[in-house]
PDB file of C-alpha atoms in Angstrom:
ATOM      1  CA  UNK A   1     -41.898  -6.147  39.704  1.00 92.00           C
ATOM      2  CA  UNK A   2     -43.589  -9.095  38.361  1.00 97.00           C
ATOM      3  CA  UNK A   3     -42.994 -12.189  40.455  1.00 98.00           C
ATOM      4  CA  UNK A   4     -42.852 -16.014  38.814  1.00 98.00           C
ATOM      5  CA  UNK A   5     -41.884 -18.977  40.474  1.00 98.00           C
ATOM      6  CA  UNK A   6     -39.985 -21.748  38.821  1.00 98.00           C
ATOM      7  CA  UNK A   7     -40.143 -25.526  40.495  1.00 98.00           C
ATOM      8  CA  UNK A   8     -37.303 -27.882  39.603  1.00 98.00           C
ATOM      9  CA  UNK A   9     -37.264 -31.840  40.464  1.00 98.00           C
ATOM     10  CA  UNK A  10     -34.453 -33.978  40.064  1.00 98.00           C
ATOM     11  CA  UNK A  11     -34.185 -35.055  36.630  1.00 98.00           C
ATOM     12  CA  UNK A  12     -36.032 -32.143  34.933  1.00 98.00           C
ATOM     13  CA  UNK A  13     -35.050 -30.929  31.892  1.00 98.00           C
ATOM     14  CA  UNK A  14     -32.559 -28.124  31.696  1.00 98.00           C
ATOM     15  CA  UNK A  15     -32.730 -26.413  28.765  1.00 98.00           C
ATOM     16  CA  UNK A  16     -36.942 -25.453  29.368  1.00 98.00           C
ATOM     17  CA  UNK A  17     -35.837 -24.378  32.509  1.00 98.00           C
ATOM     18  CA  UNK A  18     -32.618 -22.270  32.440  1.00 98.00           C
ATOM     19  CA  UNK A  19     -34.043 -20.850  29.098  1.00 98.00           C
ATOM     20  CA  UNK A  20     -37.296 -19.807  30.514  1.00 98.00           C
ATOM     21  CA  UNK A  21     -35.701 -18.522  33.495  1.00 98.00           C
ATOM     22  CA  UNK A  22     -33.199 -16.542  31.711  1.00 98.00           C
ATOM     23  CA  UNK A  23     -35.244 -15.116  28.744  1.00 98.00           C
ATOM     24  CA  UNK A  24     -38.110 -14.001  31.641  1.00 98.00           C
ATOM     25  CA  UNK A  25     -35.001 -12.123  33.864  1.00 98.00           C
ATOM     26  CA  UNK A  26     -33.537 -10.682  30.897  1.00 98.00           C
ATOM     27  CA  UNK A  27     -37.298  -8.785  30.689  1.00 98.00           C
ATOM     28  CA  UNK A  28     -36.938  -8.037  34.522  1.00 98.00           C
ATOM     29  CA  UNK A  29     -39.311 -10.653  35.916  1.00 98.00           C
ATOM     30  CA  UNK A  30     -37.944 -11.960  39.624  1.00 98.00           C
ATOM     31  CA  UNK A  31     -37.671 -15.485  39.103  1.00 98.00           C
ATOM     32  CA  UNK A  32     -37.511 -17.542  41.612  1.00 98.00           C
ATOM     33  CA  UNK A  33     -36.305 -20.998  41.241  1.00 98.00           C
ATOM     34  CA  UNK A  34     -37.539 -23.710  43.535  1.00 98.00           C
ATOM     35  CA  UNK A  35     -35.959 -26.858  44.558  1.00 98.00           C
ATOM     36  CA  UNK A  36     -38.882 -29.460  45.226  1.00 97.00           C
ATOM     37  CA  UNK A  37     -37.003 -30.944  48.032  1.00 91.00           C
ATOM     38  CA  UNK A  38     -34.788 -28.555  49.311  1.00 86.00           C
ATOM     39  CA  UNK A  39     -32.434 -25.688  48.632  1.00 82.00           C
ATOM     40  CA  UNK A  40     -29.591 -27.936  47.569  1.00 90.00           C
ATOM     41  CA  UNK A  41     -28.242 -29.260  44.742  1.00 94.00           C
ATOM     42  CA  UNK A  42     -31.134 -30.001  41.977  1.00 97.00           C
ATOM     43  CA  UNK A  43     -29.570 -32.523  39.295  1.00 97.00           C
ATOM     44  CA  UNK A  44     -31.367 -32.049  35.743  1.00 97.00           C
ATOM     45  CA  UNK A  45     -32.163 -35.020  33.394  1.00 97.00           C
ATOM     46  CA  UNK A  46     -29.068 -34.227  31.460  1.00 98.00           C
ATOM     47  CA  UNK A  47     -26.243 -34.151  34.952  1.00 97.00           C
ATOM     48  CA  UNK A  48     -26.674 -30.483  35.399  1.00 97.00           C
ATOM     49  CA  UNK A  49     -26.648 -29.272  38.811  1.00 97.00           C
ATOM     50  CA  UNK A  50     -28.760 -26.301  40.320  1.00 96.00           C
ATOM     51  CA  UNK A  51     -28.199 -24.197  42.953  1.00 97.00           C
ATOM     52  CA  UNK A  52     -31.925 -23.524  43.309  1.00 97.00           C
ATOM     53  CA  UNK A  53     -32.928 -19.747  45.263  1.00 97.00           C
ATOM     54  CA  UNK A  54     -34.775 -21.927  48.071  1.00 97.00           C
ATOM     55  CA  UNK A  55     -36.653 -24.534  48.925  1.00 97.00           C
ATOM     56  CA  UNK A  56     -39.950 -25.083  47.373  1.00 97.00           C
ATOM     57  CA  UNK A  57     -41.275 -25.889  51.059  1.00 96.00           C
ATOM     58  CA  UNK A  58     -40.325 -22.055  52.355  1.00 96.00           C
ATOM     59  CA  UNK A  59     -41.656 -20.077  49.136  1.00 95.00           C
ATOM     60  CA  UNK A  60     -45.318 -21.968  48.567  1.00 92.00           C
ATOM     61  CA  UNK A  61     -47.257 -19.552  50.727  1.00 90.00           C
ATOM     62  CA  UNK A  62     -45.924 -16.199  48.896  1.00 91.00           C
ATOM     63  CA  UNK A  63     -47.342 -15.201  46.209  1.00 92.00           C
ATOM     64  CA  UNK A  64     -46.842 -15.580  42.760  1.00 97.00           C
ATOM     65  CA  UNK A  65     -48.174 -13.458  39.307  1.00 98.00           C
ATOM     66  CA  UNK A  66     -47.145 -17.236  37.458  1.00 98.00           C
ATOM     67  CA  UNK A  67     -46.282 -20.430  38.869  1.00 98.00           C
ATOM     68  CA  UNK A  68     -43.396 -22.596  36.192  1.00 98.00           C
ATOM     69  CA  UNK A  69     -42.858 -26.251  35.752  1.00 98.00           C
ATOM     70  CA  UNK A  70     -39.967 -27.535  33.869  1.00 98.00           C
ATOM     71  CA  UNK A  71     -41.011 -30.923  31.730  1.00 96.00           C
ATOM     72  CA  UNK A  72     -37.731 -33.149  31.306  1.00 96.00           C
ATOM     73  CA  UNK A  73     -38.260 -37.225  32.881  1.00 96.00           C
ATOM     74  CA  UNK A  74     -38.578 -38.474  35.484  1.00 97.00           C
ATOM     75  CA  UNK A  75     -38.152 -34.308  36.396  1.00 97.00           C
ATOM     76  CA  UNK A  76     -42.259 -34.105  35.883  1.00 97.00           C
ATOM     77  CA  UNK A  77     -42.870 -37.150  36.768  1.00 97.00           C
ATOM     78  CA  UNK A  78     -41.351 -36.565  40.217  1.00 98.00           C
ATOM     79  CA  UNK A  79     -43.306 -32.644  40.953  1.00 98.00           C
ATOM     80  CA  UNK A  80     -46.783 -35.173  40.144  1.00 97.00           C
ATOM     81  CA  UNK A  81     -46.150 -37.136  43.085  1.00 98.00           C
ATOM     82  CA  UNK A  82     -45.513 -34.223  45.058  1.00 98.00           C
ATOM     83  CA  UNK A  83     -48.962 -32.704  47.435  1.00 97.00           C
ATOM     84  CA  UNK A  84     -47.033 -29.734  47.503  1.00 97.00           C
ATOM     85  CA  UNK A  85     -46.879 -29.435  44.145  1.00 98.00           C
ATOM     86  CA  UNK A  86     -50.472 -30.084  43.990  1.00 98.00           C
ATOM     87  CA  UNK A  87     -51.236 -27.293  47.021  1.00 97.00           C
ATOM     88  CA  UNK A  88     -49.412 -24.744  44.801  1.00 97.00           C
ATOM     89  CA  UNK A  89     -50.892 -25.823  41.566  1.00 98.00           C
ATOM     90  CA  UNK A  90     -54.016 -25.649  43.538  1.00 97.00           C
ATOM     91  CA  UNK A  91     -53.953 -22.503  45.074  1.00 96.00           C
ATOM     92  CA  UNK A  92     -52.581 -20.114  41.700  1.00 97.00           C
ATOM     93  CA  UNK A  93     -55.553 -21.798  39.680  1.00 97.00           C
ATOM     94  CA  UNK A  94     -58.472 -20.875  42.820  1.00 97.00           C
ATOM     95  CA  UNK A  95     -56.087 -16.904  42.500  1.00 96.00           C
ATOM     96  CA  UNK A  96     -56.874 -16.968  38.531  1.00 97.00           C
ATOM     97  CA  UNK A  97     -52.608 -16.965  38.174  1.00 98.00           C
ATOM     98  CA  UNK A  98     -50.850 -18.259  34.966  1.00 98.00           C
ATOM     99  CA  UNK A  99     -50.047 -21.730  35.518  1.00 98.00           C
ATOM    100  CA  UNK A 100     -47.411 -23.324  32.757  1.00 98.00           C
ATOM    101  CA  UNK A 101     -45.821 -26.159  31.815  1.00 98.00           C
ATOM    102  CA  UNK A 102     -43.510 -27.862  29.242  1.00 98.00           C
ATOM    103  CA  UNK A 103     -42.628 -30.764  27.513  1.00 97.00           C
ATOM    104  CA  UNK A 104     -43.836 -33.518  29.613  1.00 96.00           C
ATOM    105  CA  UNK A 105     -45.063 -31.665  32.852  1.00 97.00           C
ATOM    106  CA  UNK A 106     -48.965 -30.763  30.845  1.00 97.00           C
ATOM    107  CA  UNK A 107     -49.645 -33.837  32.245  1.00 95.00           C
ATOM    108  CA  UNK A 108     -49.422 -32.532  36.290  1.00 97.00           C
ATOM    109  CA  UNK A 109     -52.025 -30.352  34.740  1.00 97.00           C
ATOM    110  CA  UNK A 110     -53.786 -32.669  33.325  1.00 96.00           C
ATOM    111  CA  UNK A 111     -53.984 -35.015  36.714  1.00 95.00           C
ATOM    112  CA  UNK A 112     -55.461 -31.783  38.013  1.00 96.00           C
ATOM    113  CA  UNK A 113     -58.105 -31.339  36.517  1.00 96.00           C
ATOM    114  CA  UNK A 114     -56.068 -27.654  34.963  1.00 97.00           C
ATOM    115  CA  UNK A 115     -56.458 -28.393  31.670  1.00 96.00           C
ATOM    116  CA  UNK A 116     -59.854 -29.920  31.267  1.00 95.00           C
ATOM    117  CA  UNK A 117     -61.737 -26.995  28.050  1.00 95.00           C
ATOM    118  CA  UNK A 118     -58.359 -26.238  27.618  1.00 96.00           C
ATOM    119  CA  UNK A 119     -56.317 -26.357  23.956  1.00 96.00           C
ATOM    120  CA  UNK A 120     -52.658 -27.115  25.252  1.00 96.00           C
ATOM    121  CA  UNK A 121     -49.703 -28.647  23.798  1.00 97.00           C
ATOM    122  CA  UNK A 122     -46.997 -31.049  25.376  1.00 96.00           C
ATOM    123  CA  UNK A 123     -44.572 -32.905  24.471  1.00 95.00           C
ATOM    124  CA  UNK A 124     -45.923 -36.344  22.787  1.00 92.00           C
ATOM    125  CA  UNK A 125     -46.549 -39.937  24.023  1.00 88.00           C
ATOM    126  CA  UNK A 126     -47.883 -39.058  27.855  1.00 80.00           C
ATOM    127  CA  UNK A 127     -51.791 -40.195  25.779  1.00 76.00           C
ATOM    128  CA  UNK A 128     -52.360 -42.214  28.815  1.00 77.00           C
ATOM    129  CA  UNK A 129     -50.785 -39.053  31.343  1.00 79.00           C
ATOM    130  CA  UNK A 130     -53.989 -37.111  30.070  1.00 84.00           C
ATOM    131  CA  UNK A 131     -58.130 -38.632  30.935  1.00 82.00           C
ATOM    132  CA  UNK A 132     -59.276 -38.688  27.328  1.00 84.00           C
ATOM    133  CA  UNK A 133     -57.266 -35.107  26.979  1.00 87.00           C
ATOM    134  CA  UNK A 134     -55.979 -34.755  23.499  1.00 86.00           C
ATOM    135  CA  UNK A 135     -53.030 -31.485  22.843  1.00 92.00           C
ATOM    136  CA  UNK A 136     -52.650 -29.858  19.571  1.00 93.00           C
ATOM    137  CA  UNK A 137     -48.647 -29.982  18.147  1.00 94.00           C
ATOM    138  CA  UNK A 138     -47.905 -26.615  17.942  1.00 97.00           C
ATOM    139  CA  UNK A 139     -44.822 -25.084  19.989  1.00 97.00           C
ATOM    140  CA  UNK A 140     -47.259 -22.881  22.786  1.00 98.00           C
ATOM    141  CA  UNK A 141     -49.857 -22.540  23.850  1.00 98.00           C
ATOM    142  CA  UNK A 142     -52.042 -19.847  26.084  1.00 98.00           C
ATOM    143  CA  UNK A 143     -55.521 -20.343  26.894  1.00 97.00           C
ATOM    144  CA  UNK A 144     -56.993 -18.145  30.017  1.00 97.00           C
ATOM    145  CA  UNK A 145     -54.495 -18.794  32.287  1.00 97.00           C
ATOM    146  CA  UNK A 146     -53.171 -22.352  31.354  1.00 98.00           C
ATOM    147  CA  UNK A 147     -49.339 -22.256  28.967  1.00 98.00           C
ATOM    148  CA  UNK A 148     -47.896 -24.703  28.116  1.00 98.00           C
ATOM    149  CA  UNK A 149     -44.861 -24.960  25.686  1.00 98.00           C
ATOM    150  CA  UNK A 150     -44.144 -28.595  23.688  1.00 97.00           C
ATOM    151  CA  UNK A 151     -40.751 -29.727  24.805  1.00 96.00           C
ATOM    152  CA  UNK A 152     -37.238 -27.707  24.558  1.00 97.00           C
ATOM    153  CA  UNK A 153     -37.217 -25.998  20.882  1.00 97.00           C
ATOM    154  CA  UNK A 154     -39.844 -25.087  21.852  1.00 98.00           C
ATOM    155  CA  UNK A 155     -38.657 -22.967  24.904  1.00 98.00           C
ATOM    156  CA  UNK A 156     -38.340 -19.292  23.067  1.00 98.00           C
ATOM    157  CA  UNK A 157     -42.106 -19.458  22.216  1.00 98.00           C
ATOM    158  CA  UNK A 158     -43.164 -20.862  25.716  1.00 98.00           C
ATOM    159  CA  UNK A 159     -41.484 -17.757  27.458  1.00 98.00           C
ATOM    160  CA  UNK A 160     -42.585 -15.340  24.416  1.00 98.00           C
ATOM    161  CA  UNK A 161     -46.489 -16.297  25.975  1.00 98.00           C
ATOM    162  CA  UNK A 162     -45.390 -15.996  29.532  1.00 98.00           C
ATOM    163  CA  UNK A 163     -43.766 -12.625  28.339  1.00 98.00           C
ATOM    164  CA  UNK A 164     -47.149 -11.938  26.761  1.00 98.00           C
ATOM    165  CA  UNK A 165     -49.613 -12.976  29.733  1.00 98.00           C
ATOM    166  CA  UNK A 166     -47.675 -11.053  32.160  1.00 98.00           C
ATOM    167  CA  UNK A 167     -47.814  -7.635  30.381  1.00 98.00           C
ATOM    168  CA  UNK A 168     -44.600  -7.710  28.575  1.00 98.00           C
ATOM    169  CA  UNK A 169     -45.664  -8.378  25.264  1.00 98.00           C
ATOM    170  CA  UNK A 170     -43.967  -5.012  23.629  1.00 98.00           C
ATOM    171  CA  UNK A 171     -40.714  -5.289  25.200  1.00 98.00           C
ATOM    172  CA  UNK A 172     -40.228  -9.407  24.630  1.00 98.00           C
ATOM    173  CA  UNK A 173     -40.384  -8.741  21.109  1.00 98.00           C
ATOM    174  CA  UNK A 174     -37.649  -6.052  21.577  1.00 98.00           C
ATOM    175  CA  UNK A 175     -35.567  -8.969  23.777  1.00 97.00           C
ATOM    176  CA  UNK A 176     -35.354 -11.373  20.901  1.00 98.00           C
ATOM    177  CA  UNK A 177     -35.065  -8.818  18.748  1.00 97.00           C
ATOM    178  CA  UNK A 178     -31.415  -8.112  19.957  1.00 97.00           C
ATOM    179  CA  UNK A 179     -31.472 -12.123  20.884  1.00 96.00           C
ATOM    180  CA  UNK A 180     -31.617 -12.700  17.101  1.00 97.00           C
ATOM    181  CA  UNK A 181     -35.372 -15.058  18.263  1.00 96.00           C
ATOM    182  CA  UNK A 182     -38.509 -15.044  15.097  1.00 88.00           C
TER     183      UNK A 182
END
């Protein structure tokens, strides 16, 4: 069974986090929702409170096939401030694991050099955080082990790219057929 880490910081975009987690769990992927600061409630950008499975500190050393950063503000900015997020991303990059970010969160990857030379997408308006890099306008992009999504409306496409990178292309196709997602 594939296992992914999805990190929740206060101010996360609810649709991006929960939609991605839901789709992956329907594909029998073990999704660990980790609270950035604790295993207590994390509050989304629109006031939805989520109780994560664990704190990031308790699972940061575990082996995952992918690390996912949802966007939302100030969620992405909170992820960016975390040295533990940096350590998790550095380890995932060294291990060649999938690193995924959607909406504003790709700027977290850009600031750590993970988008250098990569084709990526993200929510418009974060150009000043990209260190001169530019993104596409596509809903989702995969370039090597990096997967990015544009924003809330791109969750299904973002999750499809994750599923395909996890070797679940056919399963995702069948799932989306039943969910009426093109």
